[in-house]
Coordinates of C-alpha atoms and ligand atoms in Angstrom, one line a residue:
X1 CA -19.0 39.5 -38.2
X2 CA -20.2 37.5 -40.9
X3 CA -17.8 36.9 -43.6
X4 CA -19.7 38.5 -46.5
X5 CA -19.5 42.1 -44.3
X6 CA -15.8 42.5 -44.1
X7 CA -14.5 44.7 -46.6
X8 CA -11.1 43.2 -46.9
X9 CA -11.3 39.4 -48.0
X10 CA -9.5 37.1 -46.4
X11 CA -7.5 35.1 -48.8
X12 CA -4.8 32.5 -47.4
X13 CA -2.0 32.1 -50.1
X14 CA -0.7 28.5 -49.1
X15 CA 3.0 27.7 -50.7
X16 CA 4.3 24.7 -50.9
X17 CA 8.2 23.4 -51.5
X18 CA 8.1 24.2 -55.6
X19 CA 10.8 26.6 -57.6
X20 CA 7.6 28.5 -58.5
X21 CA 7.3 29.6 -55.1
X22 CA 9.3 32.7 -56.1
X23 CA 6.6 33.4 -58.3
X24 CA 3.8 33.6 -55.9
X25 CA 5.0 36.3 -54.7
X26 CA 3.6 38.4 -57.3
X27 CA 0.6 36.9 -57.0
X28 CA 0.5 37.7 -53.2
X29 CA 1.2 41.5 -54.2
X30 CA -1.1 41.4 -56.9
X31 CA -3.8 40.5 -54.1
X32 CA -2.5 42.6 -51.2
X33 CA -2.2 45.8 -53.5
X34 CA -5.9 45.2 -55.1
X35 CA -7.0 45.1 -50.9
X36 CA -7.5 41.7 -49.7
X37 CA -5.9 40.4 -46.5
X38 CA -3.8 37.7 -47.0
X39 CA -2.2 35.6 -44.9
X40 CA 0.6 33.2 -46.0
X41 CA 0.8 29.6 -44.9
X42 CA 4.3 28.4 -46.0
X43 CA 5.1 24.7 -45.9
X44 CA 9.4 24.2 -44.8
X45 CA 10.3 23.0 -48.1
X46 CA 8.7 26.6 -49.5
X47 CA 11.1 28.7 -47.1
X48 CA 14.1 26.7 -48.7
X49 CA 13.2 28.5 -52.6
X50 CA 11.6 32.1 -50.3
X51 CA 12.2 33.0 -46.8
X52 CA 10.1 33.6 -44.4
X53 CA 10.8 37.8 -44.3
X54 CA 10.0 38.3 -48.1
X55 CA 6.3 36.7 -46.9
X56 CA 5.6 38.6 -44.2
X57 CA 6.6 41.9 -45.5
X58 CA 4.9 41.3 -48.7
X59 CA 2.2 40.3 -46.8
X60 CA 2.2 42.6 -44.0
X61 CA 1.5 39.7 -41.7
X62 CA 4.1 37.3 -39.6
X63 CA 4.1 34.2 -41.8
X64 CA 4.0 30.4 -39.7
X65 CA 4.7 27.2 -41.0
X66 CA 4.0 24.9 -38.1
X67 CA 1.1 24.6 -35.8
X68 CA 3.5 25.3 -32.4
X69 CA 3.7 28.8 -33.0
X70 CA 1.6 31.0 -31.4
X71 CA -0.5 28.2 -30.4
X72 CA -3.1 30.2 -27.8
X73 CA -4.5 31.7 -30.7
X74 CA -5.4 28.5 -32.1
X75 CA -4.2 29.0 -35.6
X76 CA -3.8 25.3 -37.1
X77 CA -8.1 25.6 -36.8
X78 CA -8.4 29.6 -36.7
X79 CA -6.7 30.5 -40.1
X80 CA -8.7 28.3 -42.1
X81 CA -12.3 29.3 -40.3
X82 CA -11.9 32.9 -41.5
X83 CA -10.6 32.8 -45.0
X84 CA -12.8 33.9 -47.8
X85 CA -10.4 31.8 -50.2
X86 CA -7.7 29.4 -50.0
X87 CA -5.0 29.4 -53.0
X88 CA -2.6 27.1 -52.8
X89 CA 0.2 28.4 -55.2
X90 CA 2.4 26.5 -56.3
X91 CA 0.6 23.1 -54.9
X92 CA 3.1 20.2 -55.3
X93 CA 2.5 16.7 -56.0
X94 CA 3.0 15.6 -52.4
X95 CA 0.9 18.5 -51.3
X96 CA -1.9 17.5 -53.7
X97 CA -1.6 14.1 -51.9
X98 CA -1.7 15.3 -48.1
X99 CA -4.6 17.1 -48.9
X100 CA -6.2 14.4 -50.9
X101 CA -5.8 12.3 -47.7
X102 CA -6.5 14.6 -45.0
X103 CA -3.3 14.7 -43.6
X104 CA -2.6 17.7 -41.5
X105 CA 1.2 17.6 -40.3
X106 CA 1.8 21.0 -40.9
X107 CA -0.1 24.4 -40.4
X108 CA -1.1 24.3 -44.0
X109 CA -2.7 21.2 -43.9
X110 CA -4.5 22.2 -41.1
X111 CA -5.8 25.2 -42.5
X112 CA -7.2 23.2 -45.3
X113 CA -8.7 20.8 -43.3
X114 CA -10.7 23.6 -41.2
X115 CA -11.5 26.0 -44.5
X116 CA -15.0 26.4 -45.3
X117 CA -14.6 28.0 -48.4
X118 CA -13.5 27.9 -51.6
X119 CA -9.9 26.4 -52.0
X120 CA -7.9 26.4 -55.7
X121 CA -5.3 24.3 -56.0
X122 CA -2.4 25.9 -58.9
X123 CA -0.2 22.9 -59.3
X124 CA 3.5 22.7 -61.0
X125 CA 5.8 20.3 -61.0
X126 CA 7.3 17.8 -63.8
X127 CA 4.9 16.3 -65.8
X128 CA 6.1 12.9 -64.8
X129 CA 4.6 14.0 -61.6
X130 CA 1.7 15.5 -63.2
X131 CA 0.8 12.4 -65.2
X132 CA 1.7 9.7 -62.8
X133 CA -1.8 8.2 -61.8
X134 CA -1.4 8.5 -58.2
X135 CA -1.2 12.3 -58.6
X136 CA -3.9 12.1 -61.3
X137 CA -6.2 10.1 -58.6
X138 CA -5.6 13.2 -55.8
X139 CA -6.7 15.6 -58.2
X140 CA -9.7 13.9 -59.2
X141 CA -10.4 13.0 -55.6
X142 CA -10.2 16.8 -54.9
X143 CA -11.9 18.0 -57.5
X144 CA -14.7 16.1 -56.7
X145 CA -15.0 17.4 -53.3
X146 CA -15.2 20.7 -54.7
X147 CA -12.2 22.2 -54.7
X148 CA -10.8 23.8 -57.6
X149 CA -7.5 22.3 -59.6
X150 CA -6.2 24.5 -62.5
X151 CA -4.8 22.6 -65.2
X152 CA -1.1 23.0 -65.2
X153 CA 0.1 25.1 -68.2
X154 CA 2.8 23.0 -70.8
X155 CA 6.1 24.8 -71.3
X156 CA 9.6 25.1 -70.2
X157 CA 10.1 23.3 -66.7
X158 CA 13.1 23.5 -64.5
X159 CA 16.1 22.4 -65.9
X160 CA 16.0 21.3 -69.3
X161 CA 12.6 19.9 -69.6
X162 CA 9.3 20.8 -71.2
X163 CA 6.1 19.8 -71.4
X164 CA 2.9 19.9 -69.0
X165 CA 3.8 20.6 -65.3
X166 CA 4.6 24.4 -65.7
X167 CA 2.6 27.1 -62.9
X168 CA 0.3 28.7 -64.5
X169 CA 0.6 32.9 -64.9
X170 CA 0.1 34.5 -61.6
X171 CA -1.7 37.1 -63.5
X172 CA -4.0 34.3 -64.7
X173 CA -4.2 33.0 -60.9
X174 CA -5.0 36.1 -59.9
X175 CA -8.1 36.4 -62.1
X176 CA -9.5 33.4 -61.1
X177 CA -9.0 34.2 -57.5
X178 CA -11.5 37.7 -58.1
X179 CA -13.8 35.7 -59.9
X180 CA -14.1 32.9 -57.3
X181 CA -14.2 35.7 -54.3
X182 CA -17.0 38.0 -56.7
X183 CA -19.2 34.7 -57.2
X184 CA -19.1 34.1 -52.7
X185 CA -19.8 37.2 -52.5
X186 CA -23.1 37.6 -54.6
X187 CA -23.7 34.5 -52.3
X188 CA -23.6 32.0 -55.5
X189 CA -23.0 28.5 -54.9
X190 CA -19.3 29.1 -55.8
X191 CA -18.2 25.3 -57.2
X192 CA -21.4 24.6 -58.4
X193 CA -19.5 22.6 -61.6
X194 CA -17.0 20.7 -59.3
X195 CA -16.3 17.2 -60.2
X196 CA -18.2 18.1 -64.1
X197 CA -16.2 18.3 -67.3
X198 CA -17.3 20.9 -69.6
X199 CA -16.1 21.2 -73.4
X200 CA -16.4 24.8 -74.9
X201 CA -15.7 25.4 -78.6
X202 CA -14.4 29.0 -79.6
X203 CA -13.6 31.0 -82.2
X204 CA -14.1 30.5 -86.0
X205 CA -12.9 27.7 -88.2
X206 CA -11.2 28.4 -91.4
X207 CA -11.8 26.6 -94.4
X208 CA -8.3 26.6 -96.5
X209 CA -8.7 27.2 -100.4
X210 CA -4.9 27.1 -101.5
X211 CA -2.1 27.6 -99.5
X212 CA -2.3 30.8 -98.8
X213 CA -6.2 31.7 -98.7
X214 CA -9.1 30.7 -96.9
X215 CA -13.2 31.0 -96.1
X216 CA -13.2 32.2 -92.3
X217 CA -15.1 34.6 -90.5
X218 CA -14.8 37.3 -87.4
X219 CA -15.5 35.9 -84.7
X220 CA -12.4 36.6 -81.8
X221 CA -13.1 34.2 -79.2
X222 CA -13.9 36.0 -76.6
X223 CA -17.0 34.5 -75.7
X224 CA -16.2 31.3 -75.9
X225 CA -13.1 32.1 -73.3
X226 CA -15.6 33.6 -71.1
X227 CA -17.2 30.8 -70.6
X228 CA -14.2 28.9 -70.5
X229 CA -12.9 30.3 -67.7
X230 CA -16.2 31.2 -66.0
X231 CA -16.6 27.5 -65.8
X232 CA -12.9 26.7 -64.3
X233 CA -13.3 29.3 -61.8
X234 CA -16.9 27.7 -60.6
X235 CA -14.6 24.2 -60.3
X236 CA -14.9 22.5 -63.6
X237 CA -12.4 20.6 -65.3
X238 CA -12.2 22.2 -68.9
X239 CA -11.6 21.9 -72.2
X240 CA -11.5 25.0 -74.7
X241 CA -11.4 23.9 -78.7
X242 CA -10.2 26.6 -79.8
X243 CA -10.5 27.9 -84.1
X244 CA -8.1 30.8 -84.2
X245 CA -7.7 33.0 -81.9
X246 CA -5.1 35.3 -80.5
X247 CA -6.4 34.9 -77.0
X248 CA -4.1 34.4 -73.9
X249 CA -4.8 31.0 -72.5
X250 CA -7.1 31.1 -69.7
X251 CA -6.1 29.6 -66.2
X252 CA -6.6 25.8 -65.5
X253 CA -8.3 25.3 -69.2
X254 CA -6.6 22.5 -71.1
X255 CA -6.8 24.6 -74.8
X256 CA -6.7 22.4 -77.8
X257 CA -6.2 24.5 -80.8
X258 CA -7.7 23.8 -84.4
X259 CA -8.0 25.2 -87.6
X260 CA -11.0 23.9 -89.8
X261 CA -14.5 22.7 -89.2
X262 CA -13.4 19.1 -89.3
X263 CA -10.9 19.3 -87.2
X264 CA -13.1 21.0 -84.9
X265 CA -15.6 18.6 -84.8
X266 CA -12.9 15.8 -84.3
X267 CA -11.6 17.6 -81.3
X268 CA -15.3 18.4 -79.6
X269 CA -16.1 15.0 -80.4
X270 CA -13.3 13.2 -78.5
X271 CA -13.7 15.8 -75.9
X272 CA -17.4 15.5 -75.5
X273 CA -16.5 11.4 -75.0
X274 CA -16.8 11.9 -70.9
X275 CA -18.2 15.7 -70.5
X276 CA -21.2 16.8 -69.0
X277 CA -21.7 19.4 -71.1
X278 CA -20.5 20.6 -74.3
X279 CA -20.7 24.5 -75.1
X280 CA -20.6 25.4 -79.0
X281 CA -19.7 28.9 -79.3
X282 CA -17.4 28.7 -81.9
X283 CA -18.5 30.1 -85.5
X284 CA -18.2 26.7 -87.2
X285 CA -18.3 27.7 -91.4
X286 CA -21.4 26.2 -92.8
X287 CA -19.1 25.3 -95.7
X288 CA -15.9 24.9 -97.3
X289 CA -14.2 25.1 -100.8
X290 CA -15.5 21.5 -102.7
X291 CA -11.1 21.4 -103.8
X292 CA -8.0 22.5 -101.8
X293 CA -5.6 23.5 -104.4
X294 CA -2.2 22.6 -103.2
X295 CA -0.7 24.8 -105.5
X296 CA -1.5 28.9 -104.8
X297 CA -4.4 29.9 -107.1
X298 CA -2.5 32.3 -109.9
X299 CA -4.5 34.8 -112.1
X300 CA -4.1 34.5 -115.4
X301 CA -4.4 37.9 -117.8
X302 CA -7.0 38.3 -119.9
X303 CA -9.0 35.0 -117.8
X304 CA -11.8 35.5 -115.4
X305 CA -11.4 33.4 -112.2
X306 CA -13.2 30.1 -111.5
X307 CA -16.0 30.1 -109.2
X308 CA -15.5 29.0 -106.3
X309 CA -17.4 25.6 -105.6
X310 CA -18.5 24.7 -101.7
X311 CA -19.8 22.0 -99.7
X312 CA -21.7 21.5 -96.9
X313 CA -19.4 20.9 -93.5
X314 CA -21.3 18.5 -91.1
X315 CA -23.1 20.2 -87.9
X316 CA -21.4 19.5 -85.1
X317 CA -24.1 20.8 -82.4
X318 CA -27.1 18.9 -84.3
X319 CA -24.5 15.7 -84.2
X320 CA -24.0 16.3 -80.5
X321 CA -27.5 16.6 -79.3
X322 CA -29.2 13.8 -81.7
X323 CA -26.0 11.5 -80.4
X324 CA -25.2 11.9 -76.8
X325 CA -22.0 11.1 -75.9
X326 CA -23.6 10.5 -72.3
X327 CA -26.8 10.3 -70.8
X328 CA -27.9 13.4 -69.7
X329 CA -25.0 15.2 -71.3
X330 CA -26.7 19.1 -71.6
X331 CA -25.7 20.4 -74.9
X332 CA -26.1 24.3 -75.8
X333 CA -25.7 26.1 -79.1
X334 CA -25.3 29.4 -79.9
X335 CA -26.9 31.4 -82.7
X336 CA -26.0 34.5 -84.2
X337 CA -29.1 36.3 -86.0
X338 CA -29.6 39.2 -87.5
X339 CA -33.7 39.6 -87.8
X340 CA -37.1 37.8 -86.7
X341 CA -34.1 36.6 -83.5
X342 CA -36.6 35.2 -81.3
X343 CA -38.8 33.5 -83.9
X344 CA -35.4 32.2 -86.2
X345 CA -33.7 31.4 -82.5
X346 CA -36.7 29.3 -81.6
X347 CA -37.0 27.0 -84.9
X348 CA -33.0 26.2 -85.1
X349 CA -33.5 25.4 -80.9
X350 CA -35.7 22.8 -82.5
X351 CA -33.8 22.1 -85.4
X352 CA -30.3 21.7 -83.8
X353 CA -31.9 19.6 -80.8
X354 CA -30.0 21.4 -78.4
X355 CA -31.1 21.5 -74.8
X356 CA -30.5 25.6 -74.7
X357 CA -29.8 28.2 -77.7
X358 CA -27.8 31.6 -76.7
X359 CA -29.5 34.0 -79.2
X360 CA -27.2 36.8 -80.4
X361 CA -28.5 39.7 -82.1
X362 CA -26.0 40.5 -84.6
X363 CA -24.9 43.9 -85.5
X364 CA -22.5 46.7 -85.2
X365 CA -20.8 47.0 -81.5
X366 CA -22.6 43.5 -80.9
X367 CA -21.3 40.0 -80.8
X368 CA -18.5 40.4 -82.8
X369 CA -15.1 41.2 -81.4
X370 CA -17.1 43.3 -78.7
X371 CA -16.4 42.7 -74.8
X372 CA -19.6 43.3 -74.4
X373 CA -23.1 40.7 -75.7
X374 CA -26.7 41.0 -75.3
X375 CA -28.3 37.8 -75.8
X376 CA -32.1 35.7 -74.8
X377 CA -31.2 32.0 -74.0
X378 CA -33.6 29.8 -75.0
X379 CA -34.5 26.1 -73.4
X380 CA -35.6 23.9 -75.0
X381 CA -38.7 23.0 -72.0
X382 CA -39.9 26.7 -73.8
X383 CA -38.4 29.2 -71.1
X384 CA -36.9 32.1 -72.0
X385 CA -33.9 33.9 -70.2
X386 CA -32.8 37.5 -71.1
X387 CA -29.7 38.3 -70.3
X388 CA -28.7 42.4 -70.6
X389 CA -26.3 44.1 -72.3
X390 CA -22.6 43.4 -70.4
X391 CA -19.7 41.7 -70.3
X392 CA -19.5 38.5 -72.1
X393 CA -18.3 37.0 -68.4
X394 CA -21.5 37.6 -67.2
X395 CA -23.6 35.9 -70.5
X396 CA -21.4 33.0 -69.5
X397 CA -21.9 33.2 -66.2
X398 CA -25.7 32.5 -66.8
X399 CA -25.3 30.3 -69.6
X400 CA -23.7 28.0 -66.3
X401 CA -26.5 29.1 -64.3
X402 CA -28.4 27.3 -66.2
X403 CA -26.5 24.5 -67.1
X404 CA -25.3 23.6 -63.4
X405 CA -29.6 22.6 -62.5
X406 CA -29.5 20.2 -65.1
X407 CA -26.6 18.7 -64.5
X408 CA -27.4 18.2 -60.9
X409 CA -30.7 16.3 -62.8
X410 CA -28.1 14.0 -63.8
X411 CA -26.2 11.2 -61.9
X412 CA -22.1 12.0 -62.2
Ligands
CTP501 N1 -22.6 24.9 -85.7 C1 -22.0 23.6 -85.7 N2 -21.6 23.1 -86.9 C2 -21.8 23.9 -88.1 C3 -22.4 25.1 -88.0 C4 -22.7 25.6 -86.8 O1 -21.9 23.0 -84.7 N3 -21.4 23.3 -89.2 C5 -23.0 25.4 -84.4 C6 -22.4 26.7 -83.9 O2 -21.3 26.4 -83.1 C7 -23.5 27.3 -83.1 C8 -24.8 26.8 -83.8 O3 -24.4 25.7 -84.5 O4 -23.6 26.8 -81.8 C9 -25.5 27.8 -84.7 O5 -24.8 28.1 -85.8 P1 -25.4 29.1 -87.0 O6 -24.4 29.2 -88.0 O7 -25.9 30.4 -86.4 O8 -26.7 28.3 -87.4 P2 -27.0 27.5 -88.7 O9 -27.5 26.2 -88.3 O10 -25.8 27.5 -89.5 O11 -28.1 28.3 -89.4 P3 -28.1 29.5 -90.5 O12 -26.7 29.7 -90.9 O13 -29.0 29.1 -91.5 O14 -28.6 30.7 -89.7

């Protein structure tokens, strides 16, 4: 039966010797419960931290470790040739390296070996680990085979530490693992960004007047996480600059918050330095307050207030496009109109330079704070792509469409 036909997917939850083994067990009922058939590939070091009886019964399968048992079904080659997905949660350093290498001393290692499909890596372990160049080198070796790597989240380790190295929410794994499963099974070329890195900007800057007030505007975010972790989940290595949001961290992204216009533009920038594409979705403010008053601005009886004097903040997308950070680096903008769309979206295409413009018609239920956009993305070779009324994962997902063909124009 050809994969696409089943109606359970087969997903292979991999577990290597990590504390956060206890916590892909919720993952694995999180995927079991929402109907996929998993089957979970334990490493020996994993059944030290969980046993092999919470894995089968969560799993509702017998759960093997080595390639001696039951070996007339074949399953060091077997297990591997009919998964849908591989996750490997938590992947350890040493596991990142054994699969860097093509080792295969263990059923897991097999199965990796032998999987067609598309495998995610969730890695935690001490950031020492995280950051030491070997491990560094693995992950970049893997990633630019096509297999997907989540950025480790930063917070409390085991024992007393903290910093980057943590496992990422299973909650958050589990997302990724639908939306990499949904993309196979439309057929899409699931890791089509694999081996790119992608800055996105979200949000909306704020402009600080006095301590306690400041220009902003309404913009949530939520596109700009969209495409965030649209692109993660198609294999890229991302980075979200992020203006103020309340948003939960998307899986894998490396999030680097910021508050104004300037500093959003430093961020992007230095971001932008080695990407193959930068995304600005954030609402960067046009301009900010000409003084910060240090002081909070008082009023003063019987006084009208001052005006308020602004200045122009520099344009980050029009700096991006007319200054490449690399050859062939795509840039798209976004615009958010509110009349004449097509015929205003057309002349600041031009104006910013951009290589594509996401037109947004602006208006009540639209754009802002919504789930849901309605957009026409314009190239700058004059085509024209409408995308419907839906979710903004779906915008985002064909803003990469048409991203991914011009970056396979480029050399890596
Ligand atoms: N943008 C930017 N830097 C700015 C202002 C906007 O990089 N200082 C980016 C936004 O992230 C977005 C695009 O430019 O991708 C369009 O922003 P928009 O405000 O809609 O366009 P403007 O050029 O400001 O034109 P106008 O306000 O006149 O419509």
């Amino acid at each position: 039966m050809d994969k696409r036909e089943r109606e359970r997917p087969r997903v292979v939850l991999g577990v290597s010797g990590g504390i956060a083994a206890y916590k892909a067990c919720e993952l694995l009922r999180r995927l079991t419960e929402s109907g996929h058939d998993v089957r979970v590939v334990p490493t020996a070091s994993a059944l030290h931290f969980v046993g092999e009886a919470t894995w089968s019964a969560l799993s509702g399968h017998p759960a093997a470790t080595e390639v001696w048992e039951s070996v007339h079904e074949v399953p060091h080659v077997r297990i591997g040739q009919a998964a849908d997905l591989v996750v490997v949660a938590p992947a350890t350093a040493d596991m990142l390296a054994k699969a860097a290498h093509g080792l295969a001393d263990d059923l897991l290692t097999n199965t990796l070996l032998t999987a067609r499909c598309p495998v995610i890596f969730a890695p935690a372990m001490h950031t020492e680990m995280w950051e030491n160049p070997a491990t560094q080198e693995n992950v970049a070796t893997l990633r630019r085979r096509g297999a997907i790597v989540v950025e480790p989240a930063v917070g409390r380790l085991t024992g007393v530490d903290t910093g980057k190295g943590r496992f990422p929410d299973p909650v958050e794994i589990f997302a990724l693992c639908r939306r990499v499963l949904a993309r196979g099974a439309e057929g899409a070329a699931v890791t089509d960004l694999a081996g790119r890195h992608v800055v996105v900007s979200a949000g909306g800057t704020r402009e600080p007047l006095d301590p306690v007030r400041y220009l902003g505007n309404r913009s949530s975010g939520k596109q700009g996480y969209a495409l965030a972790a649209t692109a993660a989940a198609r294999g890229a290595r991302v980075t979200l600059v992020a203006g103020n949001t309340e948003l939960p961290d998307p899986v894998g992204v490396d999030v680097v918050p910021v508050g104004t216009a300037r500093q959003l533009r430093e961020a992007v920038l230095k971001a932008a330095a080695d990407a193959d594409a930068v995304v600005m979705a954030a609402a960067v403010a046009d301009f900010r307050p000409a003084v910060y008053t240090t002081a909070k601005i008082k009023k003063v009886e019987g006084q009208e207030p001052e005006p308020i004097v602004l200045v122009r903040n520099p344009d980050i997308l029009a700096e991006l496009s007319a200054d490449r950070a690399r050859p062939g680096q795509v840039v798209v903008g976004f615009a958010a109109e509110t009349d004449d769309v097509l015929v205003n979206g057309r002349a600041k295409l031009a104006r910013k330079g951009c290589d594509l413009l996401v037109v947004n018609e602006v208006g009540e239920h639209k754009a802002f704070g919504s789930a849901e956009n309605e957009a026409v993305i314009l190239a700058a070779d004059g085509t024209e792509t409408p995308v419907p009324y839906g979710p903004k994962e779906a915008l985002a997902d064909t803003v990469w469409d048409l991203v991914a063909p011009r970056l396979a124009e480029n050399r890596r």
